Amino acid sequence: MMARTVLNHSDISRALTRISHEILESNRGSSDLVILGIPTRGTVLARRIAEIIQRIEPDAPVQLAGSLDVTMYRDDLSRTRTRTPSPTDVPVGIDGKTVVLVDDVLFSGRTIRAAFDALNDLGRARAVRLAVLVDRGHRDFPIRADFVGKNLPSATSERINVHLSEIDGAEFVSIEGGEE
């Protein structure tokens, strides 16, 4: 089945700008804010959000974004093929900070549950928030995103593909599969 594009480059850009404004509003500015992307595409999105926040609030800390690899914290390591772990790169300590986890697609919630475990090994954040480009539903855990670019109800048989120019050379979100 052909993939259907649901977000184009400008849709993604608008969603990230809106998410950035919502993060600043929710946090009452950029102080004590740490943005951590979940590799691979979440890291790119986190970097973009940090850049947008930097433009909105020029006094925001320069080293705002980092990366949190959750591969070894997953509860399904024995059942599924996982990717090679990426380095975790946290620019500052998280103790007492508001941490915004960023991922491309929120599906079952298992990746975010693993991220909570990984965060616990780094310190004690004051608060943890979740920003996702796409929320597709179908949770296995009671996890809800605080900041969502696009709610995209989908069938479990469908696949959501996020393409970002830094990784894929193109910029769009597509959905494929489903009814046959």
Short mmCIF file of the C-alpha atoms (twelve columns), coordinates in Angstrom:
data_MODEL
# 
_entry.id   MODEL 
# 
loop_
_atom_site.group_PDB 
_atom_site.id 
_atom_site.type_symbol 
_atom_site.label_atom_id 
_atom_site.label_alt_id 
_atom_site.label_comp_id 
_atom_site.label_asym_id 
_atom_site.label_seq_id 
_atom_site.Cartn_x 
_atom_site.Cartn_y 
_atom_site.Cartn_z 
_atom_site.pdbx_PDB_model_num 
ATOM 1   C CA . MET A 1   0.000  0.000   0.000  1 
ATOM 2   C CA . MET A 2   1.175  3.505   -0.742 1 
ATOM 3   C CA . ALA A 3   2.205  5.815   2.068  1 
ATOM 4   C CA . ARG A 4   0.056  8.895   2.559  1 
ATOM 5   C CA . THR A 5   1.740  12.133  3.659  1 
ATOM 6   C CA . VAL A 6   0.042  13.628  6.718  1 
ATOM 7   C CA . LEU A 7   2.542  16.406  7.577  1 
ATOM 8   C CA . ASN A 8   4.834  18.278  5.209  1 
ATOM 9   C CA . HIS A 9   7.916  20.375  5.979  1 
ATOM 10  C CA . SER A 10  5.983  23.538  6.859  1 
ATOM 11  C CA . ASP A 11  3.500  21.562  9.018  1 
ATOM 12  C CA . ILE A 12  6.410  20.115  11.010 1 
ATOM 13  C CA . SER A 13  8.013  23.541  11.371 1 
ATOM 14  C CA . ARG A 14  4.747  25.102  12.612 1 
ATOM 15  C CA . ALA A 15  4.185  22.238  15.065 1 
ATOM 16  C CA . LEU A 16  7.684  22.599  16.541 1 
ATOM 17  C CA . THR A 17  7.276  26.370  16.867 1 
ATOM 18  C CA . ARG A 18  3.947  25.889  18.663 1 
ATOM 19  C CA . ILE A 19  5.430  23.195  20.940 1 
ATOM 20  C CA . SER A 20  8.357  25.529  21.770 1 
ATOM 21  C CA . HIS A 21  5.974  28.354  22.749 1 
ATOM 22  C CA . GLU A 22  3.887  25.920  24.832 1 
ATOM 23  C CA . ILE A 23  7.000  24.661  26.644 1 
ATOM 24  C CA . LEU A 24  8.050  28.229  27.495 1 
ATOM 25  C CA . GLU A 25  4.551  29.137  28.645 1 
ATOM 26  C CA . SER A 26  4.212  26.003  30.773 1 
ATOM 27  C CA . ASN A 27  7.678  26.496  32.320 1 
ATOM 28  C CA . ARG A 28  7.233  30.292  32.661 1 
ATOM 29  C CA . GLY A 29  10.366 30.886  30.597 1 
ATOM 30  C CA . SER A 30  13.509 28.927  29.874 1 
ATOM 31  C CA . SER A 31  15.147 28.875  33.304 1 
ATOM 32  C CA . ASP A 32  15.963 25.434  34.720 1 
ATOM 33  C CA . LEU A 33  14.820 23.811  31.473 1 
ATOM 34  C CA . VAL A 34  16.599 20.802  29.943 1 
ATOM 35  C CA . ILE A 35  15.395 19.333  26.645 1 
ATOM 36  C CA . LEU A 36  16.394 15.718  25.974 1 
ATOM 37  C CA . GLY A 37  15.640 13.972  22.709 1 
ATOM 38  C CA . ILE A 38  15.254 10.228  22.423 1 
ATOM 39  C CA . PRO A 39  17.448 8.984   19.551 1 
ATOM 40  C CA . THR A 40  17.301 9.074   16.697 1 
ATOM 41  C CA . ARG A 41  14.708 11.527  15.452 1 
ATOM 42  C CA . GLY A 42  13.750 12.775  18.908 1 
ATOM 43  C CA . THR A 43  17.280 14.125  19.293 1 
ATOM 44  C CA . VAL A 44  16.942 16.121  16.063 1 
ATOM 45  C CA . LEU A 45  13.550 17.446  17.158 1 
ATOM 46  C CA . ALA A 46  14.927 18.384  20.614 1 
ATOM 47  C CA . ARG A 47  17.758 20.333  18.985 1 
ATOM 48  C CA . ARG A 48  15.280 22.191  16.770 1 
ATOM 49  C CA . ILE A 49  13.027 23.016  19.731 1 
ATOM 50  C CA . ALA A 50  16.034 24.332  21.675 1 
ATOM 51  C CA . GLU A 51  17.008 26.519  18.692 1 
ATOM 52  C CA . ILE A 52  13.463 27.913  18.452 1 
ATOM 53  C CA . ILE A 53  13.428 28.630  22.207 1 
ATOM 54  C CA . GLN A 54  16.798 30.368  21.815 1 
ATOM 55  C CA . ARG A 55  15.291 32.625  19.118 1 
ATOM 56  C CA . ILE A 56  12.198 33.372  21.232 1 
ATOM 57  C CA . GLU A 57  14.228 33.989  24.390 1 
ATOM 58  C CA . PRO A 58  17.751 35.093  23.445 1 
ATOM 59  C CA . ASP A 59  18.813 34.918  27.109 1 
ATOM 60  C CA . ALA A 60  17.977 31.190  27.255 1 
ATOM 61  C CA . PRO A 61  20.917 28.936  28.119 1 
ATOM 62  C CA . VAL A 62  22.853 28.050  24.980 1 
ATOM 63  C CA . GLN A 63  23.358 24.385  25.946 1 
ATOM 64  C CA . LEU A 64  19.697 23.493  26.344 1 
ATOM 65  C CA . ALA A 65  19.316 20.272  24.351 1 
ATOM 66  C CA . GLY A 66  20.801 16.818  24.759 1 
ATOM 67  C CA . SER A 67  20.140 13.181  24.024 1 
ATOM 68  C CA . LEU A 68  18.858 10.359  26.239 1 
ATOM 69  C CA . ASP A 69  19.375 6.841   24.931 1 
ATOM 70  C CA . VAL A 70  16.854 4.398   26.396 1 
ATOM 71  C CA . THR A 71  17.807 1.238   24.493 1 
ATOM 72  C CA . MET A 72  19.141 -0.706  27.472 1 
ATOM 73  C CA . TYR A 73  16.187 0.331   29.668 1 
ATOM 74  C CA . ARG A 74  13.538 -1.158  27.371 1 
ATOM 75  C CA . ASP A 75  11.375 -3.980  28.723 1 
ATOM 76  C CA . ASP A 76  11.198 -5.716  25.336 1 
ATOM 77  C CA . LEU A 77  14.925 -6.264  24.657 1 
ATOM 78  C CA . SER A 78  14.549 -10.048 24.589 1 
ATOM 79  C CA . ARG A 79  11.557 -9.950  22.227 1 
ATOM 80  C CA . THR A 80  12.466 -7.439  19.557 1 
ATOM 81  C CA . ARG A 81  15.433 -6.426  17.505 1 
ATOM 82  C CA . THR A 82  16.715 -3.160  18.875 1 
ATOM 83  C CA . ARG A 83  18.994 -0.587  17.386 1 
ATOM 84  C CA . THR A 84  22.554 -0.045  18.482 1 
ATOM 85  C CA . PRO A 85  22.642 2.168   21.576 1 
ATOM 86  C CA . SER A 86  23.499 5.826   21.016 1 
ATOM 87  C CA . PRO A 87  25.467 7.911   23.476 1 
ATOM 88  C CA . THR A 88  23.532 9.760   26.136 1 
ATOM 89  C CA . ASP A 89  24.528 13.420  26.122 1 
ATOM 90  C CA . VAL A 90  23.028 15.529  28.897 1 
ATOM 91  C CA . PRO A 91  24.442 19.082  28.772 1 
ATOM 92  C CA . VAL A 92  23.775 19.869  32.458 1 
ATOM 93  C CA . GLY A 93  22.709 18.051  35.604 1 
ATOM 94  C CA . ILE A 94  18.965 17.422  35.797 1 
ATOM 95  C CA . ASP A 95  18.567 17.749  39.577 1 
ATOM 96  C CA . GLY A 96  15.870 20.322  40.289 1 
ATOM 97  C CA . LYS A 97  15.323 21.055  36.580 1 
ATOM 98  C CA . THR A 98  12.291 20.626  34.361 1 
ATOM 99  C CA . VAL A 99  13.192 17.973  31.803 1 
ATOM 100 C CA . VAL A 100 11.288 17.893  28.532 1 
ATOM 101 C CA . LEU A 101 11.622 14.520  26.821 1 
ATOM 102 C CA . VAL A 102 11.204 14.769  23.036 1 
ATOM 103 C CA . ASP A 103 10.315 11.887  20.723 1 
ATOM 104 C CA . ASP A 104 8.988  11.677  17.199 1 
ATOM 105 C CA . VAL A 105 6.026  9.308   17.675 1 
ATOM 106 C CA . LEU A 106 4.176  8.334   20.855 1 
ATOM 107 C CA . PHE A 107 2.643  4.897   20.454 1 
ATOM 108 C CA . SER A 108 2.582  2.271   23.226 1 
ATOM 109 C CA . GLY A 109 4.409  4.394   25.804 1 
ATOM 110 C CA . ARG A 110 7.126  1.765   26.312 1 
ATOM 111 C CA . THR A 111 9.920  4.023   25.065 1 
ATOM 112 C CA . ILE A 112 8.855  6.793   27.443 1 
ATOM 113 C CA . ARG A 113 8.601  4.349   30.358 1 
ATOM 114 C CA . ALA A 114 12.197 3.335   29.582 1 
ATOM 115 C CA . ALA A 115 13.168 7.026   29.446 1 
ATOM 116 C CA . PHE A 116 11.864 7.506   32.998 1 
ATOM 117 C CA . ASP A 117 14.172 4.706   34.169 1 
ATOM 118 C CA . ALA A 118 17.119 6.219   32.296 1 
ATOM 119 C CA . LEU A 119 16.381 9.648   33.804 1 
ATOM 120 C CA . ASN A 120 16.357 8.181   37.318 1 
ATOM 121 C CA . ASP A 121 19.962 7.108   36.792 1 
ATOM 122 C CA . LEU A 122 20.900 10.720  35.951 1 
ATOM 123 C CA . GLY A 123 19.362 12.455  38.942 1 
ATOM 124 C CA . ARG A 124 16.109 13.797  40.280 1 
ATOM 125 C CA . ALA A 125 14.333 16.214  37.978 1 
ATOM 126 C CA . ARG A 126 11.864 18.678  39.485 1 
ATOM 127 C CA . ALA A 127 9.377  17.738  36.745 1 
ATOM 128 C CA . VAL A 128 9.353  15.695  33.546 1 
ATOM 129 C CA . ARG A 129 7.283  16.731  30.543 1 
ATOM 130 C CA . LEU A 130 6.802  14.970  27.220 1 
ATOM 131 C CA . ALA A 131 6.782  16.557  23.756 1 
ATOM 132 C CA . VAL A 132 6.047  14.479  20.656 1 
ATOM 133 C CA . LEU A 133 5.647  15.360  17.016 1 
ATOM 134 C CA . VAL A 134 2.931  12.707  16.515 1 
ATOM 135 C CA . ASP A 135 0.644  11.013  19.045 1 
ATOM 136 C CA . ARG A 136 -0.963 7.989   17.420 1 
ATOM 137 C CA . GLY A 137 -2.725 6.433   20.422 1 
ATOM 138 C CA . HIS A 138 -2.725 2.722   21.435 1 
ATOM 139 C CA . ARG A 139 -1.010 3.024   24.847 1 
ATOM 140 C CA . ASP A 140 0.193  0.042   26.853 1 
ATOM 141 C CA . PHE A 141 1.113  2.389   29.726 1 
ATOM 142 C CA . PRO A 142 -0.814 5.352   31.180 1 
ATOM 143 C CA . ILE A 143 1.407  7.958   29.525 1 
ATOM 144 C CA . ARG A 144 0.183  11.184  27.941 1 
ATOM 145 C CA . ALA A 145 2.182  13.800  26.066 1 
ATOM 146 C CA . ASP A 146 2.137  17.358  27.429 1 
ATOM 147 C CA . PHE A 147 2.988  18.897  24.043 1 
ATOM 148 C CA . VAL A 148 1.758  17.311  20.788 1 
ATOM 149 C CA . GLY A 149 2.441  18.430  17.235 1 
ATOM 150 C CA . LYS A 150 -0.332 16.310  15.685 1 
ATOM 151 C CA . ASN A 151 -2.782 13.784  17.091 1 
ATOM 152 C CA . LEU A 152 -3.013 11.095  14.441 1 
ATOM 153 C CA . PRO A 153 -5.437 8.300   15.342 1 
ATOM 154 C CA . SER A 154 -4.282 5.182   13.531 1 
ATOM 155 C CA . ALA A 155 -4.857 1.459   13.346 1 
ATOM 156 C CA . THR A 156 -2.276 -0.738  15.053 1 
ATOM 157 C CA . SER A 157 -1.578 -2.272  11.636 1 
ATOM 158 C CA . GLU A 158 -0.553 1.118   10.242 1 
ATOM 159 C CA . ARG A 159 2.955  2.536   10.414 1 
ATOM 160 C CA . ILE A 160 3.817  6.195   11.021 1 
ATOM 161 C CA . ASN A 161 7.077  7.258   9.341  1 
ATOM 162 C CA . VAL A 162 8.808  10.479  10.353 1 
ATOM 163 C CA . HIS A 163 11.373 11.767  7.862  1 
ATOM 164 C CA . LEU A 164 13.661 14.610  8.917  1 
ATOM 165 C CA . SER A 165 16.060 16.354  6.559  1 
ATOM 166 C CA . GLU A 166 19.082 15.923  8.880  1 
ATOM 167 C CA . ILE A 167 18.709 12.132  8.794  1 
ATOM 168 C CA . ASP A 168 16.597 11.241  5.769  1 
ATOM 169 C CA . GLY A 169 17.268 14.107  3.362  1 
ATOM 170 C CA . ALA A 170 13.531 14.841  3.199  1 
ATOM 171 C CA . GLU A 171 11.015 16.341  5.600  1 
ATOM 172 C CA . PHE A 172 7.537  14.804  6.038  1 
ATOM 173 C CA . VAL A 173 5.426  12.420  8.103  1 
ATOM 174 C CA . SER A 174 3.571  9.617   6.359  1 
ATOM 175 C CA . ILE A 175 1.215  6.825   7.321  1 
ATOM 176 C CA . GLU A 176 1.125  3.473   5.538  1 
ATOM 177 C CA . GLY A 177 -0.479 0.082   5.872  1 
ATOM 178 C CA . GLY A 178 -3.823 -0.663  7.422  1 
ATOM 179 C CA . GLU A 179 -6.680 -2.179  5.464  1 
ATOM 180 C CA . GLU A 180 -5.682 -4.638  2.809  1 
# 
